[in-house]
Short mmCIF file of C-alpha atoms in Angstrom, two decimals:
data_model
loop_
_atom_site.label_atom_id
_atom_site.label_comp_id
_atom_site.label_asym_id
_atom_site.label_seq_id
_atom_site.Cartn_x
_atom_site.Cartn_y
_atom_site.Cartn_z
CA MET A 19 -36.50 -52.56 93.91
CA ALA A 20 -34.03 -51.24 94.39
CA GLY A 21 -31.34 -53.34 96.65
CA ALA A 22 -30.05 -51.88 100.45
CA GLY A 23 -27.98 -49.84 100.49
CA GLN A 24 -28.64 -48.41 96.90
CA HIS A 25 -30.47 -45.31 95.74
CA PRO A 26 -32.39 -44.59 93.00
CA THR A 27 -30.53 -41.94 90.15
CA SER A 28 -32.44 -38.90 89.40
CA PRO A 29 -32.21 -37.27 86.04
CA ALA A 30 -31.04 -34.63 88.16
CA ASP A 31 -27.77 -36.92 88.89
CA LEU A 32 -27.28 -37.01 84.97
CA ALA A 33 -27.73 -33.24 83.90
CA LEU A 34 -24.55 -31.86 84.35
CA PRO A 35 -22.14 -34.71 83.01
CA LEU A 36 -24.14 -34.61 80.34
CA ALA A 37 -24.27 -31.02 79.48
CA ALA A 38 -20.56 -31.30 80.56
CA ALA A 39 -19.98 -33.68 76.76
CA VAL A 40 -21.65 -31.95 74.95
CA ALA A 41 -19.44 -29.07 76.24
CA ALA A 42 -16.67 -30.90 75.50
CA VAL A 43 -18.33 -32.38 71.27
CA ALA A 44 -18.80 -28.48 70.89
CA VAL A 45 -15.46 -26.95 71.40
CA ALA A 46 -13.58 -30.07 69.46
CA ALA A 47 -15.93 -29.75 66.81
CA SER A 48 -15.72 -25.85 66.10
CA THR A 49 -12.55 -26.05 66.92
CA ALA A 50 -12.24 -29.08 63.86
CA VAL A 51 -14.30 -26.23 61.48
CA ARG A 52 -11.62 -23.62 62.31
CA ARG A 53 -9.11 -25.63 61.95
CA ARG A 54 -10.02 -27.01 58.42
CA LEU A 55 -10.66 -22.94 57.55
CA ARG A 56 -7.57 -22.51 57.77
CA ALA A 57 -5.83 -24.72 56.13
CA ALA A 58 -8.20 -23.75 53.23
CA ARG A 59 -7.22 -20.11 53.60
CA ARG A 60 -3.42 -21.21 53.54
CA THR A 61 -4.41 -22.91 50.07
CA THR A 62 -7.28 -22.27 48.27
CA SER A 63 -7.40 -18.91 46.26
CA GLY A 64 -9.79 -16.02 48.14
CA GLY A 65 -9.79 -17.85 51.27
CA GLY A 66 -12.26 -20.35 50.21
CA LEU A 67 -13.07 -23.85 51.21
CA PRO A 68 -12.14 -26.02 48.13
CA GLY A 69 -15.13 -26.73 45.73
CA LEU A 70 -17.05 -23.72 46.96
CA PRO A 71 -17.76 -20.53 45.41
CA THR A 72 -15.16 -17.65 46.61
CA LEU A 73 -15.81 -14.12 47.17
CA VAL A 74 -14.67 -12.31 43.48
CA SER A 75 -15.67 -8.72 42.99
CA LEU A 76 -17.02 -8.71 39.55
CA ASP A 77 -14.89 -5.89 38.74
CA GLU A 78 -12.00 -8.19 40.37
CA LEU A 79 -12.79 -11.24 38.03
CA ASP A 80 -13.38 -9.16 34.66
CA ARG A 81 -9.79 -8.07 35.39
CA ARG A 82 -8.81 -11.15 35.95
CA ALA A 83 -9.77 -12.76 32.99
CA THR A 84 -8.01 -9.29 30.38
CA ARG A 85 -5.19 -10.40 31.81
CA SER A 86 -5.72 -14.62 31.19
CA LEU A 87 -6.70 -13.49 27.39
CA VAL A 88 -4.64 -11.47 26.53
CA ALA A 89 -1.57 -13.44 28.47
CA THR A 90 -2.90 -17.15 26.93
CA ASP A 91 -3.21 -15.38 23.17
CA ASP A 92 -0.07 -14.21 23.52
CA CYS A 93 1.43 -18.10 24.72
CA VAL A 94 -0.56 -19.78 21.81
CA ARG A 95 0.50 -17.23 19.41
CA THR A 96 4.31 -17.25 20.43
CA SER A 97 4.90 -21.12 20.04
CA ARG A 98 3.23 -21.35 17.05
CA GLU A 99 6.30 -19.09 15.54
CA GLU A 100 8.50 -20.94 17.50
CA LEU A 101 6.88 -24.87 16.84
CA GLY A 102 7.28 -23.38 13.35
CA HIS A 103 10.94 -23.25 13.07
CA ALA A 104 11.57 -27.07 14.66
CA GLU A 105 9.22 -28.57 12.51
CA ARG A 106 10.98 -27.14 9.43
CA HIS A 107 14.06 -28.33 10.85
CA LEU A 108 12.41 -31.67 12.36
CA GLY A 109 10.00 -32.59 10.22
CA HIS A 110 6.43 -32.64 11.44
CA GLU A 111 6.76 -36.15 12.97
CA ALA A 112 8.92 -34.96 15.62
CA VAL A 113 6.81 -31.88 16.89
CA GLN A 114 3.58 -33.81 16.76
CA ALA A 115 2.48 -33.81 20.50
CA GLN A 116 3.61 -30.04 21.23
CA ALA A 117 2.07 -29.28 17.88
CA GLU A 118 -1.48 -30.75 19.00
CA ALA A 119 -0.81 -29.33 22.29
CA VAL A 120 -1.24 -25.83 20.61
CA GLU A 121 -4.34 -26.60 18.50
CA SER A 122 -5.21 -27.66 22.02
CA ALA A 123 -4.94 -24.28 23.12
CA ALA A 124 -5.97 -22.23 20.39
CA THR A 125 -9.15 -23.73 20.62
CA GLU A 126 -9.91 -23.51 24.56
CA LEU A 127 -8.50 -20.40 23.80
CA GLY A 128 -11.05 -19.82 21.22
CA LEU A 129 -13.73 -20.47 22.59
CA ALA A 130 -13.08 -18.13 25.59
CA PHE A 131 -12.63 -15.64 23.09
CA GLU A 132 -16.38 -16.57 21.80
CA ALA A 133 -17.48 -16.20 25.28
CA ARG A 134 -16.20 -12.60 26.00
CA GLN A 135 -18.03 -11.52 22.95
CA ARG A 136 -21.04 -13.24 24.36
CA LEU A 137 -20.40 -10.63 27.05
CA ASP A 138 -19.39 -7.54 25.30
CA ASP A 139 -22.69 -8.28 23.57
CA GLY A 140 -24.61 -7.92 26.92
CA GLU A 141 -25.85 -12.13 26.46
CA GLY A 142 -25.28 -14.63 28.97
CA LYS A 143 -24.11 -14.05 33.27
CA ALA A 144 -21.81 -11.65 33.42
CA ARG A 145 -20.21 -13.56 36.12
CA GLU A 146 -20.75 -17.26 35.06
CA LEU A 147 -19.03 -16.42 31.66
CA LEU A 148 -16.29 -13.83 32.93
CA GLU A 149 -15.62 -18.06 35.19
CA GLU A 150 -15.27 -19.55 31.75
CA ILE A 151 -13.32 -17.21 30.57
CA VAL A 152 -10.57 -18.04 33.63
CA ALA A 153 -11.01 -21.89 34.01
CA ARG A 154 -10.30 -22.31 29.94
CA CYS A 155 -7.14 -19.67 29.10
CA GLU A 156 -6.02 -21.86 32.54
CA ALA A 157 -6.46 -25.09 30.68
CA ALA A 158 -4.49 -23.28 27.96
CA GLY A 159 -2.00 -22.34 29.66
CA ARG A 160 -1.46 -25.62 31.07
CA ARG A 161 -1.40 -27.40 27.83
CA LEU A 162 1.50 -25.54 26.62
CA ASP A 163 3.01 -25.58 29.99
CA GLY A 164 3.29 -28.99 30.06
CA GLU A 165 5.01 -29.11 26.52
CA ALA A 166 7.38 -26.88 27.33
CA ALA A 167 9.91 -29.16 28.27
CA GLY A 168 9.49 -31.56 26.11
CA PHE A 169 10.51 -29.35 23.66
CA ASP A 170 13.15 -28.01 24.63
CA LEU A 171 14.41 -31.47 24.84
CA MET A 172 13.12 -31.98 21.32
CA ARG A 173 14.49 -29.00 19.72
CA ALA A 174 18.07 -29.05 22.08
CA LEU A 175 19.15 -25.74 21.36
CA GLU A 176 21.80 -25.93 23.31
CA HIS A 177 23.15 -28.25 21.82
CA THR A 178 23.06 -27.40 18.12
CA THR A 179 23.12 -23.37 19.23
CA GLY A 180 25.36 -23.15 15.22
CA GLU A 181 23.59 -24.88 12.94
CA ALA A 182 20.08 -23.02 13.99
CA LEU A 183 22.24 -19.81 13.83
CA GLU A 184 23.27 -21.12 10.40
CA ARG A 185 19.89 -21.74 9.65
CA THR A 186 18.10 -18.44 10.76
CA GLU A 187 21.09 -16.15 9.15
CA ALA A 188 20.27 -17.36 5.58
CA ARG A 189 16.63 -16.72 6.48
CA PHE A 190 17.64 -13.86 8.31
CA ARG A 191 19.13 -13.07 4.48
CA GLU A 192 16.04 -14.26 2.24
CA VAL A 193 13.21 -11.78 4.57
CA ALA A 194 16.41 -9.57 3.80
CA ALA A 195 16.71 -9.56 0.00
CA ARG A 196 12.56 -8.96 0.38
CA VAL A 197 12.74 -5.48 1.52
CA ALA A 198 13.13 -4.02 -2.09
CA GLU A 199 10.86 -5.22 -3.73
CA ALA A 200 8.27 -4.44 -0.79
CA ASP A 201 9.26 -1.42 -1.67
CA GLY A 202 8.29 -1.50 -5.31
CA THR A 203 5.23 -3.10 -4.39
CA LEU A 204 4.56 0.15 -2.51
CA ALA A 205 5.23 2.34 -5.00
CA GLY A 206 3.29 1.12 -6.78
CA LEU A 207 0.09 1.02 -5.12
CA ARG A 208 0.92 4.89 -4.35
CA GLU A 209 0.42 5.81 -7.29
CA ARG A 210 -2.99 3.06 -8.25
CA PHE A 211 -4.69 3.43 -5.30
CA ALA A 212 -5.61 5.85 -2.71
CA LEU A 213 -4.99 6.38 1.02
CA SER A 214 -7.35 4.65 2.42
CA ALA A 215 -6.41 1.44 -0.19
CA ARG A 216 -3.29 1.25 1.20
CA LEU A 217 -3.28 2.55 5.61
CA PRO A 218 -3.40 -1.28 6.26
CA VAL A 219 -0.03 -1.66 5.79
CA ALA A 220 1.35 1.62 6.15
CA GLY A 221 4.41 1.91 7.70
CA HIS A 222 4.94 -2.05 6.95
CA ASP A 223 8.86 -1.20 5.37
CA GLU A 224 9.57 0.62 8.26
CA GLN A 225 9.39 -1.75 10.21
CA ALA A 226 9.94 -5.08 8.50
CA LYS A 227 13.64 -2.97 8.41
CA ASP A 228 13.43 -2.63 12.45
CA ARG A 229 13.05 -6.02 13.12
CA LEU A 230 15.78 -7.27 10.25
CA ILE A 231 18.49 -4.62 12.69
CA PHE A 232 17.37 -6.41 15.03
CA ALA A 233 17.66 -9.58 14.39
CA MET A 234 21.07 -8.80 13.36
CA THR A 235 22.39 -7.40 16.46
CA CYS A 236 20.75 -10.39 17.98
CA LEU A 237 22.71 -12.52 15.22
CA ASN A 238 26.03 -10.93 15.62
CA ARG A 239 25.87 -10.69 19.51
CA SER A 240 25.34 -14.21 19.69
CA ARG A 241 28.24 -15.69 17.88
CA GLN A 242 29.73 -13.65 19.74
CA ALA A 243 28.71 -15.53 22.33
CA MET A 244 29.64 -18.71 20.63
CA ASP A 245 32.81 -17.45 20.49
CA ARG A 246 32.64 -16.84 24.54
CA ALA A 247 31.75 -20.97 24.44
CA ASP A 248 28.21 -18.78 26.49
CA THR A 249 26.05 -20.95 24.58
CA GLY A 250 23.79 -20.25 27.78
CA ASN A 251 23.42 -16.13 25.65
CA ALA A 252 23.62 -17.34 22.78
CA VAL A 253 20.40 -19.28 22.90
CA VAL A 254 18.86 -16.08 24.13
CA LEU A 255 19.87 -13.93 21.83
CA LEU A 256 19.30 -16.29 18.43
CA ARG A 257 15.20 -17.36 20.10
CA ALA A 258 15.32 -13.17 19.95
CA ALA A 259 16.46 -13.32 16.32
CA GLU A 260 14.62 -16.20 14.97
CA ALA A 261 11.36 -13.92 16.07
CA ALA A 262 12.17 -10.56 14.87
CA VAL A 263 12.69 -12.06 11.40
CA ASP A 264 9.61 -14.03 11.35
CA GLN A 265 8.31 -10.60 12.20
CA ALA A 266 9.72 -9.21 9.39
CA ALA A 267 8.92 -11.66 7.34
CA LEU A 268 5.09 -10.99 8.04
CA PHE A 269 5.31 -7.03 7.56
CA LEU A 270 6.75 -8.10 3.76
CA ASP A 271 4.02 -10.55 3.08
CA GLY A 272 1.18 -7.97 4.46
CA ILE A 273 2.31 -5.64 1.67
CA ALA A 274 1.68 -8.84 -0.78
CA ARG A 275 -0.89 -9.68 0.04
CA LEU A 276 -2.45 -6.24 0.43
CA ALA A 277 -1.63 -5.78 -3.36
CA SER A 278 -3.26 -9.29 -4.39
CA ASP A 279 -6.31 -7.73 -2.67
CA LEU A 280 -6.31 -4.56 -4.54
CA SER A 281 -5.88 -6.41 -7.22
CA ARG A 282 -8.37 -9.10 -7.01
CA ALA A 283 -11.33 -6.52 -6.03
CA THR A 284 -10.21 -4.68 -8.82
CA ALA A 285 -11.18 -7.23 -11.13
CA GLU A 286 -14.58 -7.46 -9.52
CA LEU A 287 -15.61 -4.40 -9.19
CA PRO A 288 -16.94 -4.00 -12.58
CA ALA A 289 -19.26 -7.02 -12.29
CA ALA A 290 -20.21 -5.96 -8.71
CA LEU A 291 -21.69 -2.25 -9.93
CA ASP A 292 -23.98 -4.04 -13.35
CA SER A 293 -25.41 -6.14 -9.88
CA ALA A 294 -25.81 -2.87 -7.79
CA GLU A 295 -26.82 -0.67 -11.06
CA ALA A 296 -30.11 -4.09 -11.26
CA ASP A 297 -30.95 -3.80 -7.93
CA LEU A 298 -31.34 0.18 -8.49
CA ALA A 299 -33.61 -0.30 -11.24
CA ALA A 300 -35.37 -2.60 -9.56
CA ALA A 301 -35.99 -0.88 -6.07
CA ARG A 302 -36.69 2.24 -8.08
CA ALA A 303 -39.68 0.42 -9.62
CA LEU A 304 -40.85 -0.22 -6.37
CA LEU A 305 -41.38 3.75 -5.88
CA GLY A 306 -44.58 4.72 -4.89
CA THR A 307 -46.03 0.86 -3.19
CA ALA A 308 -47.36 0.21 -0.16
CA THR A 309 -45.06 -2.52 0.15
CA VAL A 310 -41.96 -0.71 0.86
CA ARG A 311 -40.94 1.31 3.29
CA ALA A 312 -40.53 4.92 3.58
CA ASP A 313 -36.95 5.21 3.39
CA LEU A 314 -36.86 3.42 0.12
CA ARG A 315 -36.35 6.70 -1.72
CA GLY A 316 -34.07 7.96 0.08
CA ARG A 317 -31.77 4.15 0.13
CA VAL A 318 -32.34 4.45 -3.34
CA ALA A 319 -30.70 8.23 -4.09
CA HIS A 320 -27.90 6.85 -1.79
CA GLY A 321 -27.22 3.30 -3.71
CA GLU A 322 -26.54 5.76 -7.11
CA SER A 323 -24.33 8.63 -5.02
CA VAL A 324 -22.32 5.44 -4.32
CA LEU A 325 -21.91 3.61 -7.90
CA ALA A 326 -21.51 6.87 -9.12
CA ALA A 327 -18.38 7.84 -6.67
CA VAL A 328 -17.04 4.27 -7.61
CA ARG A 329 -16.90 4.94 -11.49
CA GLY A 330 -15.44 8.45 -10.05
CA GLU A 331 -18.32 10.48 -11.68
CA PRO A 332 -18.97 13.73 -10.60
CA ALA A 333 -22.08 12.88 -8.61
CA GLY A 334 -22.21 15.35 -5.77
CA ALA A 335 -20.71 11.64 -2.94
CA ALA A 336 -18.26 13.00 -2.06
CA GLY A 337 -19.19 14.09 0.94
CA THR A 338 -21.02 10.42 1.29
CA GLU A 339 -21.11 8.64 4.55
CA ASP A 340 -21.50 5.16 4.31
CA ALA A 341 -23.69 3.02 6.90
CA GLN A 342 -20.51 3.11 9.13
CA GLY A 343 -19.48 6.51 8.97
CA THR A 344 -16.39 6.13 7.61
CA GLY A 345 -17.28 8.52 5.10
CA SER A 346 -16.74 8.56 1.48
CA ALA A 347 -14.22 4.98 0.45
CA GLY A 348 -15.15 4.49 -3.02
CA ALA A 349 -15.11 7.84 -4.10
CA ARG A 350 -11.36 8.49 -6.42
CA ASP A 351 -9.11 11.38 -4.82
CA VAL A 352 -7.81 14.69 -6.36
CA GLY A 353 -5.41 12.18 -8.29
CA GLY A 354 -8.41 9.51 -9.35
CA ARG A 355 -6.39 7.48 -7.07
CA TYR A 356 -8.86 4.87 -5.36
CA ASP A 357 -10.16 1.90 -2.88
CA PRO A 358 -11.78 -1.41 -4.89
CA VAL A 359 -11.89 -3.04 -1.46
CA GLY A 360 -13.85 -0.01 -0.16
CA ALA A 361 -15.77 -0.27 -2.92
CA LEU A 362 -17.19 -2.90 -2.45
CA ARG A 363 -17.55 -2.81 0.70
CA ARG A 364 -20.04 0.29 0.03
CA ILE A 365 -21.89 -1.61 -2.79
CA GLU A 366 -22.71 -4.45 -0.05
CA GLN A 367 -23.88 -1.50 2.21
CA ALA A 368 -25.84 -0.10 0.07
CA THR A 369 -27.82 -3.26 -1.55
CA ALA A 370 -28.19 -4.51 1.69
CA GLY A 371 -30.28 -1.56 2.32
CA LEU A 372 -32.31 -1.97 -0.63
CA ASP A 373 -32.92 -5.03 0.38
CA ARG A 374 -33.86 -4.00 3.96
CA ALA A 375 -36.37 -0.88 2.47
CA SER A 376 -37.78 -2.96 -0.18
CA HIS A 377 -38.47 -5.77 2.59
CA ARG A 378 -37.09 -8.23 -0.37
CA ALA A 379 -35.71 -12.09 0.32
CA ARG A 380 -32.59 -12.49 1.52
CA PRO A 381 -30.80 -13.20 -1.99
CA GLU A 382 -30.52 -16.99 -3.77
CA GLY A 383 -29.05 -18.07 -7.23
CA SER A 384 -25.91 -16.90 -8.88
CA ARG A 385 -27.32 -13.01 -6.96
CA ALA A 386 -26.49 -13.98 -4.00
CA LEU A 387 -23.16 -16.04 -4.77
CA GLY A 388 -21.91 -12.97 -6.88
CA ARG A 389 -21.78 -10.66 -3.62
CA LEU A 390 -20.54 -13.32 -1.53
CA GLN A 391 -17.52 -13.52 -3.75
CA TRP A 392 -16.88 -9.87 -3.68
CA ALA A 393 -17.92 -10.03 0.62
CA LEU A 394 -15.26 -12.80 0.67
CA VAL A 395 -12.69 -10.81 -0.89
CA VAL A 396 -13.20 -7.29 1.15
CA ALA A 397 -13.34 -9.48 4.51
CA ARG A 398 -10.49 -11.62 3.65
CA SER A 399 -8.87 -8.11 3.62
CA THR A 400 -9.66 -6.88 6.47
CA VAL A 401 -9.01 -10.11 8.92
CA GLY A 402 -5.69 -10.57 7.26
CA ALA A 403 -4.72 -6.66 7.71
CA ALA A 404 -6.03 -6.69 11.38
CA SER A 405 -4.42 -10.08 12.37
CA ASP A 406 -0.91 -8.86 11.12
CA ARG A 407 -1.15 -5.49 13.19
CA VAL A 408 -2.28 -7.54 16.62
CA THR A 409 0.24 -10.27 15.52
CA THR A 410 3.47 -7.64 15.10
CA GLN A 411 2.24 -5.36 17.99
CA ARG A 412 0.57 -7.30 20.85
CA GLY A 413 2.93 -5.77 23.23
CA ALA A 414 0.61 -3.13 23.26
CA VAL A 415 -2.61 -4.43 22.35
CA GLY A 416 -5.39 -5.20 24.69
CA ARG A 417 -8.37 -7.66 25.02
CA GLU A 418 -10.94 -5.93 23.27
CA ALA A 419 -8.56 -5.90 20.07
CA ARG A 420 -8.13 -9.23 20.29
CA THR A 421 -11.46 -10.70 21.16
CA ARG A 422 -13.11 -8.83 18.08
CA LEU A 423 -10.51 -10.46 15.88
CA ALA A 424 -11.13 -13.68 16.85
CA GLU A 425 -14.95 -13.17 16.31
CA ALA A 426 -13.98 -12.07 13.36
CA GLU A 427 -12.06 -14.96 11.92
CA HIS A 428 -14.33 -16.99 13.37
CA LEU A 429 -17.26 -15.61 11.56
CA LEU A 430 -14.79 -15.51 8.55
CA ARG A 431 -14.08 -19.29 8.34
CA ARG A 432 -17.32 -19.97 8.60
CA ALA A 433 -18.38 -18.34 5.31
CA GLU A 434 -15.93 -20.09 4.01
CA ASN A 435 -16.75 -23.59 5.00
CA MET A 436 -18.32 -25.44 1.82
CA ASP A 437 -17.55 -29.09 3.09
CA ALA A 438 -17.57 -29.38 6.88
CA PRO A 439 -21.53 -29.65 7.99
CA PRO A 440 -23.44 -27.21 8.17
CA VAL A 441 -22.68 -25.60 5.96
CA PRO A 442 -24.15 -22.05 4.85
CA THR A 443 -26.31 -21.26 2.44
CA PRO A 444 -25.23 -18.18 0.37
CA ALA A 445 -27.13 -15.81 1.97
CA GLU A 446 -26.30 -17.37 5.84
CA ALA A 447 -22.26 -17.24 4.97
CA LEU A 448 -23.11 -13.08 2.91
CA VAL A 449 -24.35 -12.14 6.66
CA ASP A 450 -20.97 -13.66 8.08
CA ALA A 451 -18.24 -12.36 5.64
CA CYS A 452 -19.85 -9.16 5.94
CA ALA A 453 -20.42 -9.51 10.35
CA ALA A 454 -16.44 -10.82 9.48
CA ASP A 455 -15.44 -7.46 7.74
CA THR A 456 -16.64 -5.30 9.92
CA LEU A 457 -15.48 -6.97 13.29
CA ALA A 458 -11.93 -7.09 11.67
CA ARG A 459 -12.39 -3.12 11.33
CA GLN A 460 -13.18 -2.69 14.09
CA ALA A 461 -10.68 -4.85 15.88
CA GLY A 462 -7.47 -3.22 13.59
CA GLN A 463 -8.65 0.72 15.33
CA LEU A 464 -8.44 -0.77 18.57
CA ALA A 465 -5.25 -2.30 18.06
CA GLU A 466 -3.94 1.36 16.73
CA ARG A 467 -5.26 3.06 20.21
CA ASP A 468 -3.88 0.97 22.32
CA VAL A 469 -0.64 1.68 20.41
CA ARG A 470 -0.98 4.76 20.27
CA VAL A 471 -1.62 5.06 24.39
CA HIS A 472 1.11 2.77 25.02
CA GLY A 473 4.25 4.68 22.77
CA THR A 474 6.65 2.88 20.78
CA PRO A 475 9.44 2.23 23.26
CA TYR A 476 12.10 4.00 21.40
CA GLY A 477 14.65 5.38 23.90
CA GLU A 478 17.45 7.41 24.94
CA GLY A 479 20.44 4.11 23.78
CA LEU A 480 16.88 1.78 23.51
CA TRP A 481 17.60 0.16 20.56
CA THR A 482 14.72 -2.91 21.61
CA GLY A 483 11.80 -0.78 20.81
CA GLY A 484 10.40 -2.24 18.14
CA ALA A 485 10.75 -5.80 19.31
CA VAL A 486 9.01 -4.56 22.36
CA LEU A 487 5.88 -3.73 21.00
CA GLY A 488 5.85 -6.87 18.85
CA GLY A 489 5.48 -9.01 21.83
CA ILE A 490 8.77 -10.74 20.59
CA LEU A 491 10.58 -9.23 23.88
CA LEU A 492 8.78 -9.82 27.28
CA ASP A 493 9.25 -7.49 30.61
CA ALA A 494 11.85 -9.00 33.67
CA PRO A 495 10.04 -10.60 36.78
CA HIS A 496 10.93 -8.59 39.61
CA ARG A 497 14.54 -9.33 40.68
CA ARG A 498 15.69 -7.93 44.42
CA GLY A 499 17.98 -6.07 43.52
CA ASP A 500 17.16 -4.84 40.51
CA ARG A 501 14.90 -2.44 38.69
CA THR A 502 13.06 -3.20 37.37
CA GLY A 503 10.10 -1.95 34.32
CA HIS A 504 13.06 -2.00 32.41
CA PRO A 505 11.36 -3.08 28.36
CA GLY A 506 12.71 -6.03 27.17
CA ASP A 507 14.43 -7.61 30.56
CA GLY A 508 12.84 -10.79 30.85
CA GLY A 509 14.77 -11.92 27.16
CA PRO A 510 12.65 -13.39 24.19
CA ALA A 511 9.24 -15.38 24.44
CA SER A 512 9.32 -19.11 23.93
CA TYR A 513 6.73 -21.86 23.36
CA GLY A 514 4.84 -22.38 26.27
CA GLY A 515 1.89 -21.15 28.74
CA PRO A 516 2.41 -18.28 31.08
CA GLY A 517 4.04 -20.32 33.28
CA THR A 518 6.86 -21.14 31.00
CA ARG A 519 7.11 -18.76 28.39
CA GLY A 520 9.63 -16.76 30.11
CA ARG A 521 12.03 -19.36 30.73
CA ARG A 522 15.02 -17.99 28.55
CA ASP A 523 16.09 -14.90 30.79
CA GLY A 524 17.98 -11.62 28.75
CA GLY A 525 19.36 -11.21 32.49
CA GLY A 526 20.09 -7.62 30.77
CA LEU A 527 20.94 -8.85 27.86
CA PHE A 528 18.77 -6.05 25.86
CA ARG A 529 19.39 -3.67 28.16
CA PRO A 530 20.94 -0.03 26.21
CA VAL A 531 24.16 0.37 27.56
CA ARG A 532 25.12 3.18 29.79
CA PRO A 533 28.85 3.45 29.64
CA GLN A 534 30.66 6.22 32.22
CA HIS A 535 32.14 8.81 29.42
CA PRO A 536 34.88 11.29 30.32
CA PRO A 537 33.99 14.79 29.14
CA GLY A 538 34.30 15.71 25.72
CA THR A 539 33.15 12.30 24.48
CA ALA A 540 29.58 11.32 23.49
CA PRO A 541 27.13 10.07 25.57
CA PRO A 542 25.19 7.66 25.11
CA GLY A 543 22.11 7.95 23.05
CA THR A 544 24.24 9.87 20.29
CA GLY A 545 25.12 7.30 18.16
CA SER A 546 28.29 6.39 19.80
CA PRO A 547 29.66 2.50 19.42
CA GLU A 548 28.24 2.11 23.18
CA ALA A 549 24.92 3.49 23.36
CA ASP A 550 23.99 2.33 20.44
CA PRO A 551 24.48 -1.14 19.26
CA PRO A 552 25.60 -2.16 15.22
CA GLY A 553 22.98 -0.82 13.09
CA THR A 554 20.39 1.11 15.17
CA GLY A 555 21.99 3.93 15.63
CA PRO A 556 19.32 7.25 14.25
CA ALA A 557 21.51 7.25 10.90
CA SER A 558 20.29 3.45 10.38
CA ARG A 559 17.43 4.05 11.78
CA GLY A 560 15.76 6.56 8.87
CA SER A 561 17.86 4.07 5.72
CA ALA A 562 16.09 3.77 3.06
CA GLY A 563 17.72 0.19 2.43
CA PRO A 564 17.64 -2.69 3.91
CA PRO A 565 20.03 -3.87 6.38
CA PRO A 566 23.41 -5.03 5.84
CA GLY A 567 23.28 -9.46 6.53
CA PRO A 568 25.32 -10.88 9.83
#
């Protein structure tokens, strides 16, 4: 009972204060949520809360993954190249941490390419695979970026510019001395082998000379900068020269390797022909039986025409196409020249077709080992040529060619593996080797397409075209008040990830010089000393011999 002068409290008396309290709590909670959302949008890409998926369209994610793959692949290739210079001078122990970073980044990149290949093959969920690609590329880039500062301290080019310049000049002379030998090798290949056999190194000699001319000019300018005590620019020019000499050597190595591959394939052809003849005889014996496919007769006829074309016999096989639609690569041309690598490929394709039509089991024993040996000769040659093309033209090559090349290299390593488990059987390795060859050929064709679309960046007064195409020189980041989009303004690529590889800014060192000329004098691009750096004018670009030493 209530005391005297007191009134009992009713529920109606509490309703208004309670409603006010609830409203105040709701307003405070809403304000806090909006504040967190604004903070999240300021600090996370895509405007989502940390830990939650952002609303990125599949097309945008695909574009991001493509950019990440290309950029990371360039970073790994460049880092390996500059690491090689440091290791040759300082030894493996001194660069161990940086070498481990490169291998770690390469592993992440390889897994990213595998994810891209699965996506291209229609396997897995697109968003998950694209997110994996971006994440792995970012991890690889961070790993390289994290070692870039230590790499610069260890290499100390700013303090050893003179010594490094002398080493690079010595290597320049060594590589330039090989140009004449490469020209002789190419002349010999033209005499013995068909055009299809020589296509992987078409233009390698001229491209090697182009990189050497660029390197020579950079070396000369670097030494001039040293004489002016301009160490910063001397290092930038030196780094560009190092990369150019490396690419020149790669072009020359490719010529020598192809000559070796063609000789090896020529030596393997007789045994491959004998083996294919035995398979044809076994297939003919099955004609008319009920245990074979209906197309066996056609496969036998195709195999006979392939062998006749390889031997150069007039069996009407000149128009025969293989399974890839590439024509009679094994047939001899009008001069009696032939393509032994293409011949081994066509023999294996014809034999595999006979196996399928005959319902024959996978090859075993010596038969499998022989076919694997021939397939590896072909795959190594094709993968090597595709790798050289992507490396020396990476300023234009896109992600499709790089993805096919990465998968081809992966399959070739698996086919060659005879030590670490799981070791494939010869039949399994044969499948991998043939697939590696197919993917590498696709990579080469895609790279060639990309270069045609991109165009060769030569122009009026522009002496850096090959260096830009080869990814030696980077495009500049935007600088206020400066013209943008000029190739090579960004200076040479260096060891590091996307955040550090362009740290050696060219600052206009590699731009074409366009001075004001009084009336009656030569304008830029016509061979005047001001317009073209030494050794880069029209006459020198068409010269047959190697450039002079710096």
